[in-house]
Amino acid sequence: MMTSPVRILMVGEGAIAGIHMHALASIPEVHVVAVAGGDEQNTRRFADTWGIERVFTDYAHALSASGVDAVILATPSPLHADQAEQAIDAGKHVLCEIPMSLNLADAERMTARAREANTVAMVAHTRRFNAPHREMKRRIRTGEFHLQHLVSETYFLRRENLNMQGEPRGWTDHLLWHHACHSVDLFAWLLDDFDLEVWGGRGPIHPELGIAMDMNIGLKSRNETLATLTLSFNNHGPFGGFYRYIGEENTLMAYRDELKDYQGELLPVEGAGFQEQDAEFIAAIRENRVPEAAFSHCLPTMRLLEKLEKLMG
């Protein structure tokens, strides 16, 4: 078991990196000793904001020179696979933001590399750690709640290539491999069933961004429980992922770390998803064990996404 503080290299200087920094602040025996970013000015600003001592703009150099135990990849989705493998090859533990990759082949290679290296390699499948979904999984397992239909709505307005703060983005987000990944994984994880029947369709491809802006996805478990996923980059209004648990006993709504009944009354749940997720990563390192949402745990979800991609064309 590791007894010294876990030294972290934060890779990325954007909004998600900041959320991880906030989460890590509540976890004992963790020290973010360095940050590696793509833009020097923004990376230095990030380091100043969070009191990080060392700043790098070259990821490979940061891996070799920063003296860290682990990396958190809060970088653009297209970089995740290569950066995760670089970290594993450098002997570092890895927490990779969702999605672990943008195709199944990369995910399989990453998983094999992590297994060979015997390193802690985890994906930030935050829905598995959000308090409402953990509570619903508990209720389903104990028989308190019989799920009939999970309805997931994922909404953003991304007709231009902007990030969550409305700033220009140097890469393009993806409804299937990023946003649908959250909900497909959640449904399979809730029911402990990754052998799902899947179907779906997409809207037209955006002429400039080159991606589908709207999708609908259907899932059915072996016991015939249904999930319906609606996703749009064309939505005006609040953004994020909204979940409706339709069950025999009740209908409950989950959003981030809140759970409400069908009348809008808040139900008591405890925990914050990002803190629980990042704490699991640190605990797995310290205890030398496989974490929840390890690469190997998330690979079945990537296989389902590939099926959906082929179906949608």
CSV table of C-alpha atoms in Angstrom, one decimal, residues 59 78-87 106 109-110:
chain,number,residue,atom,x,y,z
A,59,TYR,CA,3.3,16.5,-22.5
A,78,PRO,CA,-9.1,12.9,-29.9
A,79,LEU,CA,-6.0,12.9,-27.7
A,80,HIS,CA,-7.1,10.6,-25.0
A,81,ALA,CA,-6.0,7.3,-26.4
A,82,ASP,CA,-2.5,8.3,-27.4
A,83,GLN,CA,-1.9,10.3,-24.2
A,84,ALA,CA,-3.1,7.4,-22.0
A,85,GLU,CA,-0.8,5.0,-23.7
A,86,GLN,CA,2.1,7.4,-23.3
A,87,ALA,CA,1.4,7.7,-19.6
A,106,ASP,CA,-8.1,2.3,-29.7
A,109,ARG,CA,-5.4,-1.4,-27.4
A,110,MET,CA,-5.4,1.0,-24.4
